[in-house]
Structures are given as structure tokens and as C-alpha cells.
Short mmCIF file of C-alpha atoms in Angstrom, two decimals:
data_model
loop_
_atom_site.label_atom_id
_atom_site.label_comp_id
_atom_site.label_asym_id
_atom_site.label_seq_id
_atom_site.Cartn_x
_atom_site.Cartn_y
_atom_site.Cartn_z
CA MET A 1 0.18 0.07 -0.13
CA GLY A 2 1.65 2.95 -1.18
CA GLN A 3 -0.87 5.55 -1.11
CA ASN A 4 -0.14 8.87 0.74
CA THR A 5 -2.34 8.53 3.78
CA VAL A 6 -2.87 10.60 6.85
CA ILE A 7 -4.89 9.99 9.83
CA ALA A 8 -5.72 12.72 12.54
CA LEU A 9 -6.78 11.40 15.79
CA LEU A 10 -9.16 14.13 17.14
CA GLY A 11 -9.10 13.32 20.97
CA ALA A 12 -5.54 12.09 20.80
CA SER A 13 -5.56 11.95 24.71
CA GLY A 14 -8.89 10.34 25.50
CA ASN A 15 -9.35 7.04 26.56
CA LEU A 16 -10.77 5.50 23.05
CA ALA A 17 -7.55 6.82 21.62
CA ALA A 18 -5.39 4.94 24.47
CA LYS A 19 -7.39 1.63 24.68
CA LYS A 20 -8.31 1.07 21.47
CA LEU A 21 -6.81 3.21 18.40
CA TYR A 22 -3.20 3.20 19.21
CA PRO A 23 -3.04 -0.51 19.81
CA ALA A 24 -5.13 -1.03 16.67
CA LEU A 25 -2.72 1.15 14.55
CA PHE A 26 0.35 -0.31 15.85
CA ASN A 27 -0.78 -3.46 15.15
CA LEU A 28 -1.43 -2.93 11.63
CA TYR A 29 1.91 -1.51 11.36
CA ARG A 30 3.13 -4.68 12.67
CA ARG A 31 1.32 -6.75 10.35
CA GLY A 32 2.76 -4.64 7.29
CA LEU A 33 -0.98 -3.48 6.83
CA LEU A 34 -0.65 0.19 6.68
CA SER A 35 0.40 2.44 3.52
CA ASP A 36 4.13 3.03 3.72
CA LYS A 37 3.18 6.75 3.35
CA LEU A 38 0.69 6.91 6.04
CA LYS A 39 1.39 9.19 8.82
CA ILE A 40 -0.52 9.74 11.91
CA ILE A 41 -1.01 12.70 13.62
CA GLY A 42 -2.50 13.44 17.43
CA PHE A 43 -4.57 16.60 17.63
CA ASP A 44 -5.96 17.51 20.70
CA PRO A 45 -6.11 20.32 23.19
CA THR A 46 -4.04 18.52 26.11
CA HIS A 47 -0.44 20.14 25.67
CA MET A 48 2.11 17.59 24.60
CA SER A 49 5.50 17.77 22.89
CA HIS A 50 6.56 15.22 20.62
CA ASP A 51 8.08 12.98 23.38
CA ASP A 52 5.17 13.76 25.77
CA PHE A 53 3.45 12.05 22.92
CA VAL A 54 5.20 8.99 22.18
CA LYS A 55 5.45 8.39 26.01
CA HIS A 56 1.63 8.54 25.98
CA MET A 57 1.20 6.04 23.19
CA LYS A 58 3.89 3.94 24.86
CA SER A 59 1.89 3.09 28.04
CA CYS A 60 -1.05 1.91 25.65
CA VAL A 61 0.73 -0.75 23.36
CA ASP A 62 2.25 -4.15 24.02
CA GLN A 63 6.10 -3.83 23.97
CA SER A 64 6.73 -7.26 26.19
CA SER A 65 9.68 -7.96 24.12
CA SER A 66 12.68 -6.31 22.31
CA GLU A 67 11.31 -6.89 18.96
CA LEU A 68 8.12 -5.11 19.88
CA GLU A 69 10.44 -2.13 21.20
CA ASP A 70 12.06 -2.01 17.85
CA GLN A 71 8.99 -1.79 15.93
CA PHE A 72 7.03 0.69 17.81
CA LYS A 73 10.33 3.16 17.37
CA ALA A 74 9.87 2.59 13.57
CA PHE A 75 5.94 3.11 14.36
CA CYS A 76 6.56 6.12 16.15
CA GLU A 77 8.75 7.79 13.12
CA ARG A 78 5.40 8.14 11.69
CA CYS A 79 3.56 9.87 14.42
CA SER A 80 3.76 13.69 15.35
CA TYR A 81 1.23 15.66 17.68
CA ILE A 82 -0.61 19.01 17.44
CA THR A 83 -1.83 20.88 20.66
CA ILE A 84 -4.80 22.56 19.54
CA ASN A 85 -5.57 26.16 20.82
CA GLN A 86 -9.11 26.46 21.62
CA ASP A 87 -9.34 30.04 21.77
CA ALA A 88 -7.97 30.81 18.24
CA GLY A 89 -10.89 29.90 15.97
CA ASP A 90 -9.70 27.59 13.03
CA ASP A 91 -5.83 28.49 13.48
CA SER A 92 -5.26 24.93 15.02
CA PHE A 93 -6.87 23.48 12.00
CA VAL A 94 -4.89 25.28 9.62
CA GLU A 95 -1.80 24.18 11.38
CA LEU A 96 -3.13 20.64 10.98
CA ARG A 97 -3.74 21.45 7.10
CA LYS A 98 -0.10 22.59 6.93
CA ARG A 99 1.30 19.84 8.80
CA MET A 100 -0.77 17.39 6.24
CA GLU A 101 0.41 19.08 3.45
CA SER A 102 4.08 18.85 4.32
CA PHE A 103 3.69 15.06 3.96
CA ILE A 104 2.96 15.48 0.18
CA GLU A 105 5.69 15.05 -2.31
CA GLY A 106 5.50 16.87 -5.54
CA ASP A 107 1.73 16.65 -7.02
CA GLU A 108 0.42 13.70 -5.53
CA ALA A 109 -2.82 13.24 -4.09
CA GLN A 110 -3.47 12.56 -0.17
CA ASN A 111 -6.16 10.89 1.51
CA ARG A 112 -6.82 12.30 4.84
CA HIS A 113 -9.26 10.51 7.66
CA PHE A 114 -10.29 12.42 10.44
CA TYR A 115 -10.89 10.03 13.44
CA MET A 116 -13.71 12.01 15.67
CA ALA A 117 -12.73 10.50 19.02
CA LEU A 118 -14.54 13.35 21.04
CA PRO A 119 -17.90 13.98 22.41
CA PRO A 120 -20.78 13.84 20.06
CA ASN A 121 -22.45 17.52 20.77
CA ILE A 122 -19.14 18.77 18.91
CA TYR A 123 -19.37 16.62 15.86
CA VAL A 124 -21.13 18.97 13.58
CA ALA A 125 -18.75 21.99 14.86
CA VAL A 126 -15.52 20.23 14.19
CA SER A 127 -16.66 18.57 11.19
CA GLU A 128 -17.23 22.12 9.77
CA GLN A 129 -13.84 23.31 10.67
CA LEU A 130 -12.44 20.33 8.94
CA ARG A 131 -14.44 20.85 5.84
CA ARG A 132 -13.38 24.01 6.04
CA ASN A 133 -9.43 24.20 6.70
CA CYS A 134 -8.52 20.26 5.73
CA TYR A 135 -10.50 19.10 3.17
CA SER A 136 -8.29 17.16 0.54
CA GLU A 137 -8.87 18.53 -3.07
CA LYS A 138 -6.66 15.76 -4.68
CA GLY A 139 -7.56 12.81 -2.79
CA ASN A 140 -10.25 11.29 -0.63
CA SER A 141 -11.24 12.87 2.69
CA GLN A 142 -13.41 10.73 5.38
CA ILE A 143 -14.48 11.56 8.99
CA ILE A 144 -14.73 8.49 10.91
CA ILE A 145 -17.29 9.01 13.99
CA GLU A 146 -18.20 6.66 17.06
CA LYS A 147 -21.58 5.92 18.79
CA PRO A 148 -24.33 7.56 19.81
CA PHE A 149 -25.56 8.56 16.76
CA GLY A 150 -28.25 11.03 18.40
CA HIS A 151 -30.21 9.89 21.10
CA ASP A 152 -33.55 9.06 19.22
CA LEU A 153 -35.08 9.16 15.62
CA GLU A 154 -35.10 12.94 15.54
CA SER A 155 -31.71 13.85 16.93
CA SER A 156 -29.92 11.21 14.69
CA VAL A 157 -31.81 12.81 11.82
CA GLU A 158 -30.78 16.18 12.70
CA LEU A 159 -27.08 15.14 13.07
CA HIS A 160 -27.26 13.66 9.87
CA LYS A 161 -28.85 16.76 8.19
CA LYS A 162 -26.24 19.09 9.75
CA LEU A 163 -23.09 16.68 8.53
CA GLU A 164 -24.46 16.34 5.12
CA PRO A 165 -23.84 20.00 3.86
CA ASN A 166 -20.16 19.54 4.26
CA TRP A 167 -19.75 15.67 3.91
CA LYS A 168 -21.29 12.85 1.72
CA GLU A 169 -22.51 9.79 2.76
CA SER A 170 -19.71 8.29 1.27
CA GLU A 171 -17.17 10.33 3.23
CA ILE A 172 -18.55 9.45 6.99
CA PHE A 173 -17.67 6.26 8.37
CA ARG A 174 -19.87 5.35 11.45
CA ILE A 175 -18.26 2.95 13.84
CA ASP A 176 -20.04 0.16 15.66
CA HIS A 177 -17.02 -1.70 17.23
CA TYR A 178 -19.29 -5.09 17.09
CA LEU A 179 -19.13 -5.03 13.31
CA GLY A 180 -15.54 -5.55 13.28
CA LYS A 181 -15.44 -8.27 16.06
CA GLU A 182 -14.02 -11.73 14.50
CA MET A 183 -17.28 -14.19 15.18
CA VAL A 184 -19.80 -10.98 13.67
CA LYS A 185 -17.70 -11.21 10.55
CA ASN A 186 -18.45 -14.91 10.62
CA ILE A 187 -22.12 -14.90 10.66
CA LEU A 188 -22.69 -14.41 6.94
CA THR A 189 -20.02 -17.15 6.11
CA LEU A 190 -22.05 -19.25 8.39
CA ARG A 191 -25.26 -18.50 6.91
CA PHE A 192 -24.41 -18.41 3.13
CA GLY A 193 -21.52 -20.71 2.98
CA ASN A 194 -23.07 -23.66 4.68
CA PRO A 195 -26.43 -25.25 3.08
CA MET A 196 -27.46 -27.17 5.91
CA PHE A 197 -27.84 -23.72 7.24
CA GLY A 198 -29.55 -22.05 4.95
CA ALA A 199 -32.21 -24.99 4.38
CA LEU A 200 -33.45 -24.36 8.02
CA TRP A 201 -33.21 -20.40 8.46
CA ASP A 202 -36.65 -19.63 8.59
CA CYS A 203 -40.15 -19.74 10.67
CA ASN A 204 -40.68 -23.26 9.43
CA HIS A 205 -38.02 -24.60 11.17
CA ILE A 206 -36.74 -22.13 13.86
CA ASP A 207 -38.96 -21.48 16.99
CA ASN A 208 -37.14 -18.50 18.58
CA ILE A 209 -33.71 -16.37 18.51
CA GLN A 210 -32.39 -14.87 21.47
CA ILE A 211 -29.67 -12.01 20.79
CA SER A 212 -28.09 -10.95 24.43
CA MET A 213 -25.05 -9.03 25.38
CA THR A 214 -24.45 -9.02 28.95
CA GLU A 215 -21.63 -7.54 31.49
CA ASP A 216 -20.41 -8.72 35.10
CA ILE A 217 -19.50 -4.98 35.69
CA GLY A 218 -21.62 -2.19 36.79
CA THR A 219 -21.22 1.54 35.55
CA GLU A 220 -17.84 1.76 37.75
CA GLY A 221 -17.90 5.46 38.34
CA ARG A 222 -19.39 6.41 34.66
CA GLY A 223 -22.98 6.52 36.31
CA GLY A 224 -23.62 10.05 35.71
CA TYR A 225 -22.77 9.37 31.83
CA PHE A 226 -24.85 6.52 31.67
CA ASP A 227 -27.82 8.02 33.58
CA GLY A 228 -28.31 10.27 30.09
CA VAL A 229 -27.87 7.31 27.94
CA GLY A 230 -28.93 3.71 29.32
CA ILE A 231 -28.70 0.44 28.24
CA ILE A 232 -31.06 0.56 25.43
CA ARG A 233 -29.09 3.36 23.66
CA ASP A 234 -25.75 2.38 24.63
CA VAL A 235 -26.15 -1.34 23.49
CA MET A 236 -29.21 -2.17 22.15
CA GLN A 237 -30.10 0.40 19.45
CA ASN A 238 -26.60 -0.41 17.95
CA HIS A 239 -25.02 -3.49 18.55
CA LEU A 240 -27.95 -5.69 18.91
CA MET A 241 -29.59 -4.15 16.09
CA GLN A 242 -26.71 -5.02 13.96
CA LEU A 243 -26.43 -8.60 15.15
CA MET A 244 -30.16 -9.07 14.17
CA ALA A 245 -29.91 -7.36 10.91
CA LEU A 246 -26.77 -9.88 9.93
CA THR A 247 -29.28 -12.80 11.30
CA THR A 248 -32.17 -12.04 9.47
CA MET A 249 -31.16 -10.11 6.36
CA GLU A 250 -31.70 -11.80 2.72
CA ARG A 251 -28.91 -13.06 0.58
CA PRO A 252 -27.40 -10.06 -0.66
CA GLY A 253 -26.29 -9.69 -4.37
CA SER A 254 -23.00 -9.69 -3.35
CA PHE A 255 -20.70 -8.65 -0.60
CA SER A 256 -20.06 -5.42 -1.48
CA ALA A 257 -20.71 -2.57 0.82
CA GLU A 258 -23.78 -1.12 -0.79
CA ASP A 259 -25.39 -4.51 -1.30
CA LEU A 260 -24.78 -5.46 2.37
CA ARG A 261 -26.10 -2.25 3.97
CA GLN A 262 -29.09 -2.44 1.57
CA GLU A 263 -30.15 -5.44 2.81
CA LYS A 264 -29.39 -4.74 6.47
CA ALA A 265 -31.51 -1.55 6.17
CA ARG A 266 -34.34 -3.14 4.20
CA VAL A 267 -34.73 -6.15 6.67
CA LEU A 268 -34.75 -3.63 9.85
CA ARG A 269 -37.54 -1.52 8.41
CA LEU A 270 -39.59 -4.54 8.67
CA VAL A 271 -39.32 -4.80 12.40
CA PRO A 272 -42.19 -2.90 14.02
CA PRO A 273 -41.55 -0.47 16.95
CA LEU A 274 -41.10 -2.14 20.30
CA GLU A 275 -43.48 -2.30 22.77
CA THR A 276 -43.68 -2.03 26.74
CA LYS A 277 -45.60 -5.05 26.90
CA HIS A 278 -43.04 -7.16 25.06
CA THR A 279 -40.36 -5.37 27.46
CA LEU A 280 -38.70 -5.87 30.94
CA ALA A 281 -36.49 -3.22 32.28
CA GLY A 282 -34.35 -3.13 35.49
CA GLN A 283 -31.98 -1.39 37.64
CA PHE A 284 -29.18 -2.89 39.55
CA VAL A 285 -29.14 -2.66 43.33
CA LYS A 286 -26.20 -3.61 45.79
CA SER A 287 -25.12 -7.51 45.93
CA GLY A 288 -26.80 -9.70 48.11
CA ASP A 289 -23.54 -9.84 50.15
CA GLY A 290 -23.21 -5.98 49.99
CA LYS A 291 -19.70 -6.03 48.13
CA TYR A 292 -20.84 -4.28 45.25
CA PRO A 293 -22.81 -1.35 45.05
CA GLY A 294 -25.90 -0.46 43.59
CA TYR A 295 -26.47 1.80 40.43
CA LYS A 296 -27.81 4.92 42.86
CA ASP A 297 -24.65 4.40 45.03
CA ASP A 298 -23.18 6.40 42.42
CA ASP A 299 -22.92 10.21 43.92
CA ASP A 300 -23.60 11.01 40.22
CA VAL A 301 -26.61 9.07 39.80
CA PRO A 302 -29.99 10.99 40.99
CA GLU A 303 -31.56 9.24 43.73
CA ASP A 304 -34.77 8.98 41.63
CA SER A 305 -33.19 7.97 38.67
CA ARG A 306 -35.22 5.59 36.42
CA CYS A 307 -32.40 4.75 33.86
CA ALA A 308 -32.63 1.14 32.81
CA THR A 309 -29.37 -0.84 33.53
CA PHE A 310 -31.20 -4.12 32.04
CA CYS A 311 -33.35 -4.64 29.27
CA THR A 312 -34.95 -7.63 27.61
CA SER A 313 -37.42 -6.86 24.85
CA VAL A 314 -39.05 -9.02 22.01
CA ALA A 315 -38.84 -8.08 18.50
CA TYR A 316 -40.51 -9.27 15.39
CA VAL A 317 -39.81 -9.13 11.40
CA ARG A 318 -42.90 -8.81 9.47
CA ASN A 319 -41.97 -10.80 6.16
CA ALA A 320 -42.50 -14.35 5.25
CA ARG A 321 -39.37 -15.92 6.29
CA TRP A 322 -39.53 -14.77 9.98
CA GLU A 323 -43.25 -14.40 10.31
CA GLY A 324 -44.09 -15.45 14.29
CA VAL A 325 -40.60 -15.98 15.36
CA PRO A 326 -39.58 -13.75 18.29
CA PHE A 327 -36.45 -12.09 18.45
CA ILE A 328 -35.18 -11.77 22.44
CA LEU A 329 -32.99 -8.99 22.46
CA LYS A 330 -31.36 -8.90 26.21
CA SER A 331 -28.69 -6.63 27.54
CA GLY A 332 -27.99 -5.62 31.01
CA LYS A 333 -24.93 -4.53 33.30
CA ALA A 334 -23.78 -6.29 36.66
CA LEU A 335 -25.13 -9.40 35.77
CA SER A 336 -23.69 -12.65 36.63
CA GLU A 337 -21.52 -13.37 33.40
CA SER A 338 -20.11 -11.15 30.56
CA LYS A 339 -21.32 -12.53 27.35
CA THR A 340 -22.60 -12.05 24.10
CA GLU A 341 -23.97 -14.55 21.77
CA ILE A 342 -26.76 -15.74 19.47
CA ARG A 343 -28.67 -18.31 20.37
CA ILE A 344 -31.29 -19.87 17.91
CA GLN A 345 -33.41 -22.25 18.74
CA LEU A 346 -35.11 -25.05 16.63
CA LYS A 347 -38.65 -26.45 16.78
CA ASP A 348 -39.14 -29.63 18.62
CA THR A 349 -39.12 -32.76 16.92
CA THR A 350 -42.58 -34.89 17.01
CA ASP A 351 -43.20 -37.11 19.90
CA ALA A 352 -44.31 -39.76 17.69
CA MET A 353 -41.19 -41.85 17.93
CA LEU A 354 -38.82 -40.15 20.23
CA LYS A 355 -39.53 -39.07 23.89
CA ASP A 356 -37.60 -36.66 25.95
CA THR A 357 -35.88 -34.76 23.24
CA ASN A 358 -34.35 -31.02 23.66
CA HIS A 359 -34.25 -28.29 20.83
CA ASN A 360 -31.86 -28.27 18.72
CA GLN A 361 -29.84 -25.09 19.18
CA LEU A 362 -27.01 -23.22 17.26
CA ILE A 363 -25.32 -21.00 19.49
CA ILE A 364 -22.85 -18.15 17.97
CA ARG A 365 -20.43 -17.12 20.54
CA ILE A 366 -19.51 -13.59 20.09
CA GLN A 367 -17.28 -13.22 23.17
CA PRO A 368 -15.72 -14.28 25.17
CA ASN A 369 -14.08 -17.29 23.64
CA GLU A 370 -15.34 -17.31 20.21
CA ALA A 371 -17.22 -20.11 19.36
CA VAL A 372 -19.68 -22.12 17.31
CA ARG A 373 -21.65 -24.56 19.13
CA LEU A 374 -24.70 -26.97 17.42
CA LYS A 375 -26.63 -29.00 20.19
CA MET A 376 -28.69 -31.87 18.92
CA ASN A 377 -30.32 -35.12 20.35
CA ALA A 378 -28.45 -38.53 20.19
CA LYS A 379 -28.83 -41.81 21.21
CA MET A 380 -27.47 -42.75 24.98
CA PRO A 381 -25.18 -45.59 24.61
CA GLY A 382 -27.06 -48.70 25.79
CA LEU A 383 -29.76 -51.55 25.02
CA GLU A 384 -32.49 -49.03 25.84
CA LEU A 385 -33.62 -46.33 23.45
CA ARG A 386 -32.99 -43.13 25.03
CA THR A 387 -31.90 -39.91 24.17
CA VAL A 388 -29.18 -37.67 25.20
CA GLU A 389 -28.24 -33.94 24.34
CA THR A 390 -24.75 -33.69 22.85
CA GLU A 391 -22.81 -31.11 21.57
CA LEU A 392 -20.73 -30.12 18.17
CA ASP A 393 -18.10 -27.71 19.55
CA LEU A 394 -15.89 -25.17 17.19
CA THR A 395 -14.50 -23.40 20.07
CA TYR A 396 -11.86 -20.98 17.71
CA LYS A 397 -8.79 -21.55 20.66
CA GLN A 398 -9.83 -25.57 20.63
CA THR A 399 -10.11 -26.41 16.95
CA VAL A 400 -7.35 -23.53 15.41
CA GLU A 401 -3.78 -23.76 16.30
CA ASP A 402 -2.79 -20.24 17.80
CA PRO A 403 -5.55 -18.45 16.09
CA ASP A 404 -4.64 -14.81 14.90
CA ILE A 405 -8.14 -13.22 16.32
CA PRO A 406 -7.62 -9.39 15.29
CA GLU A 407 -8.98 -6.66 17.26
CA ALA A 408 -12.10 -5.13 16.33
CA TYR A 409 -10.65 -1.71 15.70
CA GLU A 410 -7.98 -3.04 13.31
CA ALA A 411 -10.36 -4.22 11.16
CA LEU A 412 -12.74 -1.15 11.10
CA LEU A 413 -9.38 0.95 10.54
CA LEU A 414 -8.13 -1.12 7.97
CA ASP A 415 -11.65 -0.91 6.09
CA ALA A 416 -11.87 2.64 6.68
CA PHE A 417 -8.10 3.15 4.68
CA LYS A 418 -9.28 0.98 1.86
CA GLY A 419 -12.63 2.83 1.67
CA ASP A 420 -14.74 -0.34 2.11
CA TYR A 421 -17.92 0.78 3.95
CA SER A 422 -19.26 -2.65 4.28
CA GLU A 423 -18.87 -2.53 8.20
CA SER A 424 -19.77 1.20 8.33
CA VAL A 425 -23.05 1.79 9.58
CA SER A 426 -25.55 3.58 6.88
CA GLU A 427 -27.87 6.24 7.68
CA GLN A 428 -30.38 3.97 6.37
CA GLU A 429 -29.61 1.30 8.65
CA LEU A 430 -29.40 4.30 11.54
CA GLU A 431 -32.80 5.57 10.55
CA ALA A 432 -34.48 2.40 10.56
CA SER A 433 -32.79 1.06 14.08
CA TRP A 434 -34.14 4.34 15.77
CA LYS A 435 -37.56 3.74 14.71
CA ILE A 436 -37.91 0.58 16.17
CA PHE A 437 -36.49 2.05 19.68
CA THR A 438 -37.74 5.58 19.50
CA PRO A 439 -41.18 5.02 20.85
CA LEU A 440 -40.67 2.41 23.45
CA LEU A 441 -37.59 4.98 24.77
CA HIS A 442 -39.97 7.88 25.24
CA GLU A 443 -42.52 5.55 26.84
CA LEU A 444 -40.25 4.40 29.29
CA GLU A 445 -38.61 7.83 30.01
CA GLY A 446 -41.93 9.76 29.93
CA ASN A 447 -44.12 7.63 31.86
CA LYS A 448 -43.21 7.96 35.26
CA ASP A 449 -45.35 5.15 36.45
CA ILE A 450 -42.95 2.72 34.86
CA LYS A 451 -40.13 1.99 37.14
CA PRO A 452 -37.37 -0.34 36.47
CA ALA A 453 -37.57 -3.56 38.24
CA PRO A 454 -34.47 -3.88 40.78
CA TYR A 455 -32.11 -6.83 40.82
CA ALA A 456 -29.11 -7.58 42.41
CA TYR A 457 -25.71 -7.24 41.09
CA GLY A 458 -24.02 -10.19 40.36
CA SER A 459 -27.42 -11.77 39.59
CA GLU A 460 -29.36 -13.26 36.55
CA GLY A 461 -31.51 -10.21 36.23
CA PRO A 462 -35.03 -8.86 37.81
CA ASP A 463 -37.43 -11.43 39.16
CA GLY A 464 -39.55 -12.85 36.66
CA LEU A 465 -37.20 -12.75 33.88
CA GLU A 466 -37.46 -16.54 33.34
CA ASP A 467 -41.08 -16.72 32.77
CA PHE A 468 -40.79 -13.61 30.41
CA VAL A 469 -38.49 -15.33 28.07
CA ALA A 470 -40.26 -18.50 28.40
CA SER A 471 -43.59 -17.00 27.34
CA TYR A 472 -41.96 -16.67 23.93
CA GLN A 473 -40.95 -20.18 23.60
CA PHE A 474 -37.25 -19.93 24.87
CA GLN A 475 -35.98 -22.57 26.88
CA LYS A 476 -32.64 -23.22 28.78
#
């Protein structure tokens, strides 16, 4: 890759850059996947010299061997830093443009990527300054933004309208880091690369599907921020909707970005808005042993907060393939374990010949311990005809010797550099997903009679959860 490329990291001193972006960029460099001419510019109000910036990056990446140390030194030769003067208007952005121009040799084109690891409330103002001062006239320009993309349908549409005059849809890369995860990228291969699954992938064979993302930690001092967001906006409207879209979409004409995103948006438009009668919301309280605090024990959380830290809601897809199949969406904090998975339960067999059989289940474990497992019935060894549940297990770390599983941000940054938008969330997908969740959010937040059910830190969730999911055919 010899294209002259620059990535400017706006918010270079923040947590996202430290925890995700610097490690991802360094790993791409180590893999030899960055352009020989790619430069990295940190751009942030925090005052740092070049040496300070290098020390900051050094604290963020793995240097557990002399080889990694040498590679990091070479990586840093690509990096520089600009301290933003927030009181100087466009001056710092002009300095950023001049820095990028200094990397141009002769009349060559330069691709410019602006990663806005910034608070969403300044996306529009910063994007205007970037367009005005730093847009590449001879190459491609791109802004990369993180969720949340608005807090409901109206604000999301408004954000898009404000970005639209300066940045075309083809120049906006919207990050949902779940789309970069290895097992999420594997869903389409499982579906469309294995005819045995394709033949069963409909309401005639599937009883229900549960898509869940749970965490065993609470808000960990971020209660003040989380209280304005809640679990539905934080996880369900974005991550779980992307998993649902990949699970339910029709076969695209190709794996091109346009075809993939079109099919995802098309199936999301067929999902009616979620309703409170099909929803169970909860909020964690202190653990039974008193060791772990409750949500409202955070000093930054109001005592009367009704913010949901847990939610399970049931969605349907109104088309012939999925008619009547409940999609049980579940997410929560401070639960018994951290895991993300898609659990597909097939319909029961007839009892005419075999007794005591279990649902066949296909389980796609996204994290941790990436795996695909198929639960099925078999004859128990012996002289009697008795059934036993058995399992075909493809756990990556057990099946593939020393699997090289890249971090999600490595995959997404590489796609952004290549101009591959297949794992960028389109405006159409975003609008469709907000239409599904906005009425539910407004009802839960606007109706003060609706209070989230309490559940103990470290538990399975609110009382009644098992009965709730069982009412939609789900069996453990």
C-alpha cells in the first residue's frame, strides 16, 4: 500500500485513543498492513511535546519483547502531535492542514481520515472546521465517528442533516465496533457458506432467537454519563440491532458495501417499533452480600433515577421468512457473567417416535471464547432407546491452532483506510433502528409510572425474567 495517507486522531489524549486506537494502529503496522506513506497526527487540546506524545502512546501498546520495542520506535517515526488552541478559532485546523501538506511529495494526491474520538455534541462544529480547512482536494477525505449517533430518531436525523452539507454519505464512516469482531464477521459465512443452515433459516424450522450482550460489571464510576444514555441506547439500538440484521437479512447480491448495507436496512425496516408490553426493564441494586454497590450508590446518579441498566425486549420481523418468530433482545450490566451470543432454537421434534428430546440449538458465541456450537439429540449408549443432548463444538481456541484473532478496531480502521464501507453503519440502517426503539424509549422515560425492576448486582436479572423469556418459547 503506497498511497499517501494521513489519519488525524481528534481526541488523541482520550480513553478511546489510548485503549483502542493506538493499539490497533500499532498492530496494523506490525502486520505490514499500513501504507508505507501513512502518517498519524495526534490532535488534542492537551499540551504535549512530541516526546510526551510518544510516551503516552508507549503506555498504551504492548512492548513485551525487544522486537516489539524496535517496531514501536519505527512506528513512532510516522507520528506527530499538534496541541489545539481552543481560543484561536480555525488556527489549529490550519496548522493541521499545513502539517498534512508537508507530507505531500510533488503533485501526488493525499487521502485524509479524521477520527473524531470526541463528545458527540461537538461533532458538527468540528466537522465544519475540518471541511473548511483540511479537506483534501486531490485525494479522498473521510470523517470517522463513534456512536451514539443521536439519542432518538429526531436527533439522529438532525445530526445527519447537519453533517450532510459538508460531508457526503460516502465520506462518513460510522463505527459500531461490534461489526469488526471476528465472530460477527463470520455470521454471513456461516449462513451463506453452509447449505445445511440455509435450508433451516426460516420460521418453518426456527422457534425463537435470543440475541444477548451481558456484562458482569456495573457502571464503574460512569454513572453520571450512563444515566443520560441507558442500556437501550448504549447497546441495544446499535450492537444488538446489527447482530439481528446480519442474522435476518436476505442473501445480498454480493458482499459489496452497497449490497450488504442495503439488505440490512431493508430487513430492519420490517421490524415494528418495540412495545412496553413485550419489554422488561431493570436497574441493579447492591449485591446480596453488600460487596458491590447499586447503581444509585454512584454519587453522580440522581436518587430518583429511572434509568434502565437492564432490558429485554421482544422484536418481530414482518416478512414471510420470519413471520411469528420472536427475537428476544437482552442486555444488561452488573449481571452474573459477561458474554455476547446469538442463540437460535429450532422447533421441537414430533413425540411420535422419540421422547424427552431437546431443542436443537445453534449458538454463535461472539465473546469471550469465540465459538460456534450445535446442540443436538443423539441415542444414549446402551440397550434402551433413550436420548441424550450432545454438542458439536467449534471453539476457535480449541479447534484452530494459535488463532490470530485481530481486535475489532484493527479491522474497522483497515476498512476505513481502504474505503470499504461494508462495516460502516449506513444512514438508512441508523434511521431504521431508531424507528424501532424511539417509541419505547419515549414511553419508558416519559411515563413516570414505569419503574425499572430491581435486581441484585451479580444476579441473572430482575425477578420474573425466566418466566418472561419462557413466554416467548425460549428454553434454557
